[in-house]
PDB file of N, CA and C in Angstrom:
ATOM      1  N   MET A 111      19.070 -28.647  97.630  1.00 80.00           N
ATOM      2  CA  MET A 111      18.441 -28.268  96.507  1.00 80.00           C
ATOM      3  C   MET A 111      17.163 -27.991  97.009  1.00 80.00           C
ATOM      4  N   ARG A 112      16.650 -29.425  97.499  1.00 83.00           N
ATOM      5  CA  ARG A 112      15.441 -29.461  97.866  1.00 83.00           C
ATOM      6  C   ARG A 112      14.931 -28.254  99.226  1.00 83.00           C
ATOM      7  N   ARG A 113      15.480 -28.447  99.878  1.00 88.00           N
ATOM      8  CA  ARG A 113      15.728 -27.221 101.065  1.00 88.00           C
ATOM      9  C   ARG A 113      15.644 -25.731 100.811  1.00 88.00           C
ATOM     10  N   LEU A 114      16.248 -25.392  99.645  1.00 85.00           N
ATOM     11  CA  LEU A 114      16.417 -24.323  99.035  1.00 85.00           C
ATOM     12  C   LEU A 114      14.829 -23.992  98.627  1.00 85.00           C
ATOM     13  N   HIS A 115      14.284 -25.152  97.419  1.00 86.00           N
ATOM     14  CA  HIS A 115      13.490 -25.072  97.096  1.00 86.00           C
ATOM     15  C   HIS A 115      12.139 -24.768  98.173  1.00 86.00           C
ATOM     16  N   ARG A 116      11.858 -25.470  99.160  1.00 88.00           N
ATOM     17  CA  ARG A 116      11.005 -25.573 100.121  1.00 88.00           C
ATOM     18  C   ARG A 116      11.292 -23.982 100.738  1.00 88.00           C
ATOM     19  N   THR A 117      12.139 -23.754 101.103  1.00 87.00           N
ATOM     20  CA  THR A 117      12.124 -21.921 101.458  1.00 87.00           C
ATOM     21  C   THR A 117      11.655 -20.870 100.617  1.00 87.00           C
ATOM     22  N   LEU A 118      12.232 -21.226  99.355  1.00 85.00           N
ATOM     23  CA  LEU A 118      11.795 -20.056  98.355  1.00 85.00           C
ATOM     24  C   LEU A 118      10.494 -20.154  97.973  1.00 85.00           C
ATOM     25  N   VAL A 119       9.911 -21.182  97.922  1.00 89.00           N
ATOM     26  CA  VAL A 119       8.172 -21.310  97.398  1.00 89.00           C
ATOM     27  C   VAL A 119       7.801 -20.134  98.131  1.00 89.00           C
ATOM     28  N   PRO A 120       7.566 -20.735  99.406  1.00 89.00           N
ATOM     29  CA  PRO A 120       6.389 -19.287 100.245  1.00 89.00           C
ATOM     30  C   PRO A 120       6.737 -17.894 100.011  1.00 89.00           C
ATOM     31  N   MET A 121       7.949 -17.792  99.858  1.00 86.00           N
ATOM     32  CA  MET A 121       8.180 -16.275  99.258  1.00 86.00           C
ATOM     33  C   MET A 121       8.256 -15.864  98.154  1.00 86.00           C
ATOM     34  N   ALA A 122       8.136 -16.895  97.486  1.00 86.00           N
ATOM     35  CA  ALA A 122       7.780 -16.538  95.954  1.00 86.00           C
ATOM     36  C   ALA A 122       6.058 -16.709  95.421  1.00 86.00           C
ATOM     37  N   ALA A 123       5.183 -17.460  96.675  1.00 89.00           N
ATOM     38  CA  ALA A 123       3.770 -17.281  96.275  1.00 89.00           C
ATOM     39  C   ALA A 123       3.317 -16.318  96.771  1.00 89.00           C
ATOM     40  N   LEU A 124       3.474 -15.991  97.704  1.00 90.00           N
ATOM     41  CA  LEU A 124       2.683 -14.460  98.400  1.00 90.00           C
ATOM     42  C   LEU A 124       3.077 -13.246  97.253  1.00 90.00           C
ATOM     43  N   PRO A 125       3.909 -12.755  96.747  1.00 88.00           N
ATOM     44  CA  PRO A 125       4.126 -11.875  95.697  1.00 88.00           C
ATOM     45  C   PRO A 125       3.145 -12.377  94.448  1.00 88.00           C
ATOM     46  N   LEU A 126       3.269 -13.645  94.273  1.00 90.00           N
ATOM     47  CA  LEU A 126       2.307 -14.168  92.848  1.00 90.00           C
ATOM     48  C   LEU A 126       1.070 -13.969  93.212  1.00 90.00           C
ATOM     49  N   LEU A 127       0.706 -14.321  94.327  1.00 92.00           N
ATOM     50  CA  LEU A 127      -0.788 -14.084  94.749  1.00 92.00           C
ATOM     51  C   LEU A 127      -1.334 -12.594  94.856  1.00 92.00           C
ATOM     52  N   VAL A 128      -0.582 -11.888  95.601  1.00 91.00           N
ATOM     53  CA  VAL A 128      -0.873 -10.694  95.650  1.00 91.00           C
ATOM     54  C   VAL A 128      -1.197  -9.842  94.209  1.00 91.00           C
ATOM     55  N   THR A 129      -0.260 -10.501  93.226  1.00 92.00           N
ATOM     56  CA  THR A 129      -0.361  -9.746  91.819  1.00 92.00           C
ATOM     57  C   THR A 129      -1.490 -10.189  91.458  1.00 92.00           C
ATOM     58  N   ALA A 130      -1.328 -11.377  91.207  1.00 93.00           N
ATOM     59  CA  ALA A 130      -2.892 -12.196  90.421  1.00 93.00           C
ATOM     60  C   ALA A 130      -3.908 -11.489  91.148  1.00 93.00           C
ATOM     61  N   LEU A 131      -4.556 -11.536  92.183  1.00 95.00           N
ATOM     62  CA  LEU A 131      -5.468 -11.262  92.947  1.00 95.00           C
ATOM     63  C   LEU A 131      -5.926  -9.623  92.659  1.00 95.00           C
ATOM     64  N   SER A 132      -4.679  -8.846  92.872  1.00 94.00           N
ATOM     65  CA  SER A 132      -4.848  -7.281  92.734  1.00 94.00           C
ATOM     66  C   SER A 132      -5.085  -6.746  91.122  1.00 94.00           C
ATOM     67  N   GLY A 133      -4.573  -7.763  90.526  1.00 93.00           N
ATOM     68  CA  GLY A 133      -5.148  -7.438  88.633  1.00 93.00           C
ATOM     69  C   GLY A 133      -6.472  -8.118  88.643  1.00 93.00           C
ATOM     70  N   SER A 134      -6.537  -8.948  88.917  1.00 95.00           N
ATOM     71  CA  SER A 134      -7.949  -9.375  88.807  1.00 95.00           C
ATOM     72  C   SER A 134      -9.301  -8.907  89.272  1.00 95.00           C
ATOM     73  N   LEU A 135      -9.073  -8.466  90.618  1.00 95.00           N
ATOM     74  CA  LEU A 135      -9.858  -7.334  91.116  1.00 95.00           C
ATOM     75  C   LEU A 135      -9.922  -6.164  90.621  1.00 95.00           C
ATOM     76  N   TYR A 136      -8.613  -5.625  90.135  1.00 94.00           N
ATOM     77  CA  TYR A 136      -8.911  -4.421  89.452  1.00 94.00           C
ATOM     78  C   TYR A 136      -9.712  -4.249  88.261  1.00 94.00           C
ATOM     79  N   GLY A 137      -9.653  -5.646  87.430  1.00 93.00           N
ATOM     80  CA  GLY A 137     -10.240  -5.559  86.191  1.00 93.00           C
ATOM     81  C   GLY A 137     -11.896  -5.643  86.119  1.00 93.00           C
ATOM     82  N   ALA A 138     -11.980  -6.305  87.340  1.00 94.00           N
ATOM     83  CA  ALA A 138     -13.560  -6.738  87.563  1.00 94.00           C
ATOM     84  C   ALA A 138     -14.157  -5.653  88.024  1.00 94.00           C
ATOM     85  N   LEU A 139     -13.243  -4.714  88.892  1.00 94.00           N
ATOM     86  CA  LEU A 139     -14.159  -3.246  89.174  1.00 94.00           C
ATOM     87  C   LEU A 139     -13.847  -2.021  88.440  1.00 94.00           C
ATOM     88  N   SER A 140     -12.899  -2.352  87.451  1.00 92.00           N
ATOM     89  CA  SER A 140     -12.721  -1.408  86.242  1.00 92.00           C
ATOM     90  C   SER A 140     -13.962  -1.545  85.448  1.00 92.00           C
ATOM     91  N   ALA A 141     -14.184  -2.698  85.112  1.00 92.00           N
ATOM     92  CA  ALA A 141     -15.387  -3.187  84.089  1.00 92.00           C
ATOM     93  C   ALA A 141     -16.591  -2.608  84.647  1.00 92.00           C
ATOM     94  N   ARG A 142     -16.538  -2.324  85.743  1.00 93.00           N
ATOM     95  CA  ARG A 142     -18.128  -2.244  86.534  1.00 93.00           C
ATOM     96  C   ARG A 142     -18.033  -0.350  86.835  1.00 93.00           C
ATOM     97  N   ASP A 143     -17.188   0.286  86.429  1.00 92.00           N
ATOM     98  CA  ASP A 143     -16.598   1.746  86.375  1.00 92.00           C
ATOM     99  C   ASP A 143     -16.221   2.039  87.684  1.00 92.00           C
ATOM    100  N   ILE A 144     -15.965   1.172  88.525  1.00 91.00           N
ATOM    101  CA  ILE A 144     -15.218   1.627  89.843  1.00 91.00           C
ATOM    102  C   ILE A 144     -13.564   1.436  89.817  1.00 91.00           C
ATOM    103  N   GLU A 145     -13.241   2.830  90.145  1.00 90.00           N
ATOM    104  CA  GLU A 145     -11.693   3.148  89.980  1.00 90.00           C
ATOM    105  C   GLU A 145     -11.171   2.881  91.110  1.00 90.00           C
ATOM    106  N   ALA A 146     -10.346   1.757  91.523  1.00 90.00           N
ATOM    107  CA  ALA A 146      -9.215   1.519  92.355  1.00 90.00           C
ATOM    108  C   ALA A 146      -7.946   1.298  92.255  1.00 90.00           C
ATOM    109  N   PHE A 147      -7.433   2.814  91.867  1.00 91.00           N
ATOM    110  CA  PHE A 147      -5.653   3.113  91.626  1.00 91.00           C
ATOM    111  C   PHE A 147      -4.906   2.123  92.723  1.00 91.00           C
ATOM    112  N   TRP A 148      -5.512   2.145  93.701  1.00 91.00           N
ATOM    113  CA  TRP A 148      -4.778   1.976  94.954  1.00 91.00           C
ATOM    114  C   TRP A 148      -4.554   0.057  94.283  1.00 91.00           C
ATOM    115  N   LEU A 149      -5.493  -0.379  93.899  1.00 92.00           N
ATOM    116  CA  LEU A 149      -4.876  -1.813  93.376  1.00 92.00           C
ATOM    117  C   LEU A 149      -3.834  -2.049  92.768  1.00 92.00           C
ATOM    118  N   ILE A 150      -3.750  -0.980  91.297  1.00 91.00           N
ATOM    119  CA  ILE A 150      -2.648  -1.109  90.768  1.00 91.00           C
ATOM    120  C   ILE A 150      -1.499  -1.052  91.251  1.00 91.00           C
ATOM    121  N   LYS A 151      -1.492  -0.167  92.189  1.00 91.00           N
ATOM    122  CA  LYS A 151      -0.272   0.133  92.883  1.00 91.00           C
ATOM    123  C   LYS A 151       0.129  -0.936  93.439  1.00 91.00           C
ATOM    124  N   LEU A 152      -0.852  -1.453  94.310  1.00 90.00           N
ATOM    125  CA  LEU A 152      -0.557  -3.073  94.912  1.00 90.00           C
ATOM    126  C   LEU A 152       0.130  -4.095  94.185  1.00 90.00           C
ATOM    127  N   HIS A 153      -0.369  -4.325  92.597  1.00 90.00           N
ATOM    128  CA  HIS A 153      -0.234  -5.137  91.513  1.00 90.00           C
ATOM    129  C   HIS A 153       1.252  -4.534  90.819  1.00 90.00           C
ATOM    130  N   THR A 154       1.643  -3.694  91.334  1.00 90.00           N
ATOM    131  CA  THR A 154       3.048  -3.195  90.720  1.00 90.00           C
ATOM    132  C   THR A 154       3.946  -3.190  91.735  1.00 90.00           C
ATOM    133  N   GLY A 155       3.660  -3.669  92.856  1.00 89.00           N
ATOM    134  CA  GLY A 155       4.944  -3.373  93.758  1.00 89.00           C
ATOM    135  C   GLY A 155       4.975  -2.478  94.843  1.00 89.00           C
ATOM    136  N   ASN A 156       3.764  -1.493  94.875  1.00 89.00           N
ATOM    137  CA  ASN A 156       4.023  -0.417  95.564  1.00 89.00           C
ATOM    138  C   ASN A 156       3.037  -0.187  96.666  1.00 89.00           C
ATOM    139  N   PHE A 157       3.733  -0.732  98.036  1.00 87.00           N
ATOM    140  CA  PHE A 157       3.054  -1.466  99.380  1.00 87.00           C
ATOM    141  C   PHE A 157       3.025   0.065 100.367  1.00 87.00           C
ATOM    142  N   GLY A 158       2.497   1.422  99.963  1.00 84.00           N
ATOM    143  CA  GLY A 158       2.720   2.077 100.763  1.00 84.00           C
ATOM    144  C   GLY A 158       3.925   2.730 101.103  1.00 84.00           C
ATOM    145  N   VAL A 159       4.553   2.559 102.237  1.00 90.00           N
ATOM    146  CA  VAL A 159       5.796   2.812 102.696  1.00 90.00           C
ATOM    147  C   VAL A 159       7.077   2.176 101.904  1.00 90.00           C
ATOM    148  N   ILE A 160       6.685   1.045 101.223  1.00 88.00           N
ATOM    149  CA  ILE A 160       7.993   0.335 100.761  1.00 88.00           C
ATOM    150  C   ILE A 160       7.602   0.409  99.406  1.00 88.00           C
ATOM    151  N   ASN A 161       8.440   0.455  98.763  1.00 89.00           N
ATOM    152  CA  ASN A 161       7.876   0.836  97.332  1.00 89.00           C
ATOM    153  C   ASN A 161       9.064   0.113  96.331  1.00 89.00           C
ATOM    154  N   LEU A 162       8.435  -1.122  96.059  1.00 89.00           N
ATOM    155  CA  LEU A 162       9.498  -1.993  95.476  1.00 89.00           C
ATOM    156  C   LEU A 162       9.260  -2.036  93.612  1.00 89.00           C
ATOM    157  N   GLN A 163       8.548  -1.208  93.300  1.00 90.00           N
ATOM    158  CA  GLN A 163       8.343  -1.123  92.036  1.00 90.00           C
ATOM    159  C   GLN A 163       9.628  -1.244  90.971  1.00 90.00           C
ATOM    160  N   PRO A 164      10.462  -0.606  91.196  1.00 90.00           N
ATOM    161  CA  PRO A 164      11.692  -1.213  90.024  1.00 90.00           C
ATOM    162  C   PRO A 164      11.915  -2.128  90.132  1.00 90.00           C
ATOM    163  N   TYR A 165      11.851  -2.461  91.056  1.00 91.00           N
ATOM    164  CA  TYR A 165      12.265  -4.587  91.186  1.00 91.00           C
ATOM    165  C   TYR A 165      11.699  -5.573  91.489  1.00 91.00           C
ATOM    166  N   TYR A 166      10.488  -4.922  91.298  1.00 90.00           N
ATOM    167  CA  TYR A 166       9.215  -6.010  91.509  1.00 90.00           C
ATOM    168  C   TYR A 166       8.988  -7.087  90.555  1.00 90.00           C
ATOM    169  N   SER A 167       9.134  -6.670  89.333  1.00 90.00           N
ATOM    170  CA  SER A 167       8.726  -7.230  88.328  1.00 90.00           C
ATOM    171  C   SER A 167      10.033  -8.154  87.951  1.00 90.00           C
ATOM    172  N   THR A 168      11.306  -7.877  87.919  1.00 92.00           N
ATOM    173  CA  THR A 168      12.636  -8.625  87.873  1.00 92.00           C
ATOM    174  C   THR A 168      12.647  -9.886  88.988  1.00 92.00           C
ATOM    175  N   VAL A 169      12.069  -9.190  89.970  1.00 89.00           N
ATOM    176  CA  VAL A 169      12.349 -10.554  91.195  1.00 89.00           C
ATOM    177  C   VAL A 169      11.549 -11.124  91.397  1.00 89.00           C
ATOM    178  N   LEU A 170       9.973 -10.925  91.087  1.00 90.00           N
ATOM    179  CA  LEU A 170       9.188 -11.894  90.574  1.00 90.00           C
ATOM    180  C   LEU A 170       9.517 -12.923  89.660  1.00 90.00           C
ATOM    181  N   GLY A 171       9.785 -12.417  88.566  1.00 91.00           N
ATOM    182  CA  GLY A 171      10.061 -13.225  87.443  1.00 91.00           C
ATOM    183  C   GLY A 171      11.161 -14.398  87.584  1.00 91.00           C
ATOM    184  N   VAL A 172      12.064 -13.762  88.211  1.00 91.00           N
ATOM    185  CA  VAL A 172      13.659 -14.548  88.495  1.00 91.00           C
ATOM    186  C   VAL A 172      12.979 -15.473  89.716  1.00 91.00           C
ATOM    187  N   LEU A 173      11.996 -15.199  90.616  1.00 89.00           N
ATOM    188  CA  LEU A 173      11.962 -16.369  91.623  1.00 89.00           C
ATOM    189  C   LEU A 173      10.828 -17.406  90.906  1.00 89.00           C
ATOM    190  N   THR A 174      10.092 -16.964  90.274  1.00 90.00           N
ATOM    191  CA  THR A 174       8.775 -18.023  89.652  1.00 90.00           C
ATOM    192  C   THR A 174       9.873 -18.837  88.509  1.00 90.00           C
ATOM    193  N   LEU A 175      10.620 -17.964  87.755  1.00 92.00           N
ATOM    194  CA  LEU A 175      11.718 -19.092  87.060  1.00 92.00           C
ATOM    195  C   LEU A 175      12.559 -20.118  87.844  1.00 92.00           C
ATOM    196  N   PHE A 176      13.086 -19.539  89.157  1.00 89.00           N
ATOM    197  CA  PHE A 176      13.908 -20.496  89.813  1.00 89.00           C
ATOM    198  C   PHE A 176      13.007 -21.381  90.606  1.00 89.00           C
ATOM    199  N   ILE A 177      11.800 -21.476  91.150  1.00 90.00           N
ATOM    200  CA  ILE A 177      11.345 -22.411  91.358  1.00 90.00           C
ATOM    201  C   ILE A 177      10.374 -23.211  90.485  1.00 90.00           C
ATOM    202  N   ALA A 178       9.757 -22.988  89.619  1.00 90.00           N
ATOM    203  CA  ALA A 178       9.732 -23.701  88.582  1.00 90.00           C
ATOM    204  C   ALA A 178      11.072 -24.674  88.027  1.00 90.00           C
ATOM    205  N   GLY A 179      11.749 -24.191  87.720  1.00 90.00           N
ATOM    206  CA  GLY A 179      13.068 -24.827  87.400  1.00 90.00           C
ATOM    207  C   GLY A 179      13.376 -25.684  88.498  1.00 90.00           C
ATOM    208  N   SER A 180      13.714 -25.340  89.529  1.00 88.00           N
ATOM    209  CA  SER A 180      14.094 -26.345  90.343  1.00 88.00           C
ATOM    210  C   SER A 180      13.088 -27.385  91.075  1.00 88.00           C
ATOM    211  N   GLY A 181      11.856 -27.022  90.913  1.00 89.00           N
ATOM    212  CA  GLY A 181      10.814 -27.789  91.039  1.00 89.00           C
ATOM    213  C   GLY A 181      10.446 -28.926  90.137  1.00 89.00           C
ATOM    214  N   ILE A 182      10.835 -28.616  88.823  1.00 91.00           N
ATOM    215  CA  ILE A 182      11.123 -29.752  87.534  1.00 91.00           C
ATOM    216  C   ILE A 182      12.171 -30.268  88.056  1.00 91.00           C
ATOM    217  N   GLY A 183      13.264 -30.089  88.181  1.00 89.00           N
ATOM    218  CA  GLY A 183      14.827 -30.568  88.444  1.00 89.00           C
ATOM    219  C   GLY A 183      14.706 -31.696  89.578  1.00 89.00           C
ATOM    220  N   LEU A 184      13.984 -31.294  90.740  1.00 88.00           N
ATOM    221  CA  LEU A 184      13.301 -32.259  92.089  1.00 88.00           C
ATOM    222  C   LEU A 184      12.691 -33.395  91.220  1.00 88.00           C
ATOM    223  N   LEU A 185      11.624 -32.801  90.506  1.00 88.00           N
ATOM    224  CA  LEU A 185      10.845 -33.894  89.952  1.00 88.00           C
ATOM    225  C   LEU A 185      11.597 -34.982  89.137  1.00 88.00           C
ATOM    226  N   LEU A 186      12.141 -34.437  88.240  1.00 88.00           N
ATOM    227  CA  LEU A 186      12.667 -35.521  87.120  1.00 88.00           C
ATOM    228  C   LEU A 186      13.986 -36.064  88.166  1.00 88.00           C
ATOM    229  N   GLY A 187      14.626 -35.635  88.855  1.00 82.00           N
ATOM    230  CA  GLY A 187      15.841 -35.924  89.473  1.00 82.00           C
ATOM    231  C   GLY A 187      15.281 -37.400  90.358  1.00 82.00           C
ATOM    232  N   SER A 188      13.968 -37.010  91.048  1.00 71.00           N
ATOM    233  CA  SER A 188      13.427 -38.203  91.575  1.00 71.00           C
ATOM    234  C   SER A 188      13.092 -39.415  90.765  1.00 71.00           C
ATOM    235  N   ARG A 189      12.312 -38.885  89.773  1.00 66.00           N
ATOM    236  CA  ARG A 189      11.709 -40.331  88.693  1.00 66.00           C
ATOM    237  C   ARG A 189      13.124 -41.004  88.151  1.00 66.00           C
ATOM    238  N   SER A 190      14.223 -39.911  87.917  1.00 63.00           N
ATOM    239  CA  SER A 190      15.291 -41.043  87.401  1.00 63.00           C
ATOM    240  C   SER A 190      15.907 -41.834  88.350  1.00 63.00           C
ATOM    241  N   GLY A 191      15.954 -41.047  89.595  1.00 59.00           N
ATOM    242  CA  GLY A 191      16.505 -42.293  90.719  1.00 59.00           C
ATOM    243  C   GLY A 191      15.667 -43.373  90.993  1.00 59.00           C
ATOM    244  N   ARG A 192      14.963 -43.695  90.527  1.00 58.00           N
ATOM    245  CA  ARG A 192      14.031 -44.857  90.952  1.00 58.00           C
ATOM    246  C   ARG A 192      14.638 -46.021  89.997  1.00 58.00           C
ATOM    247  N   LYS A 193      14.521 -46.987  90.870  1.00 56.00           N
ATOM    248  CA  LYS A 193      14.761 -48.375  89.914  1.00 56.00           C
ATOM    249  C   LYS A 193      13.800 -48.814  89.064  1.00 56.00           C
ATOM    250  N   PRO A 194      13.885 -49.394  88.145  1.00 54.00           N
ATOM    251  CA  PRO A 194      13.106 -49.857  87.129  1.00 54.00           C
ATOM    252  C   PRO A 194      12.178 -51.270  87.569  1.00 54.00           C
ATOM    253  N   ALA A 195      11.163 -51.080  87.263  1.00 54.00           N
ATOM    254  CA  ALA A 195      10.175 -52.315  87.613  1.00 54.00           C
ATOM    255  C   ALA A 195      10.857 -53.723  87.183  1.00 54.00           C
ATOM    256  N   PRO A 196      10.845 -54.584  87.842  1.00 59.00           N
ATOM    257  CA  PRO A 196      11.290 -56.084  86.944  1.00 59.00           C
ATOM    258  C   PRO A 196      10.574 -56.154  85.823  1.00 59.00           C
ATOM    259  N   PRO A 197      11.316 -56.639  84.871  1.00 60.00           N
ATOM    260  CA  PRO A 197      10.176 -57.322  83.728  1.00 60.00           C
ATOM    261  C   PRO A 197       9.580 -58.618  84.392  1.00 60.00           C
ATOM    262  N   SER A 198       7.861 -58.420  83.956  1.00 63.00           N
ATOM    263  CA  SER A 198       6.977 -59.311  84.159  1.00 63.00           C
ATOM    264  C   SER A 198       6.975 -60.593  83.270  1.00 63.00           C
ATOM    265  N   SER A 199       6.908 -61.922  83.552  1.00 55.00           N
ATOM    266  CA  SER A 199       7.078 -62.533  82.815  1.00 55.00           C
ATOM    267  C   SER A 199       5.665 -63.375  82.402  1.00 55.00           C
TER     268      SER A 199
END
């Protein structure tokens, strides 16, 4: 499970960063009356030749949920596997 988690984290992090940065930058630019429609295309998964718009939100959501769930599972699993500290007298 740890190996799968470590493999999927970078694949999930890159689209999350692109989505967060493009959305934030678009908001900042539109507040200054600068139209940057290409940022919305990036934000929604349209990368020019590769158009992932129909699947982008679903894939991003599923990856995020899996990464969060597996990370929490690994964290709780490693904690429950520890031996309790010996009682102090």
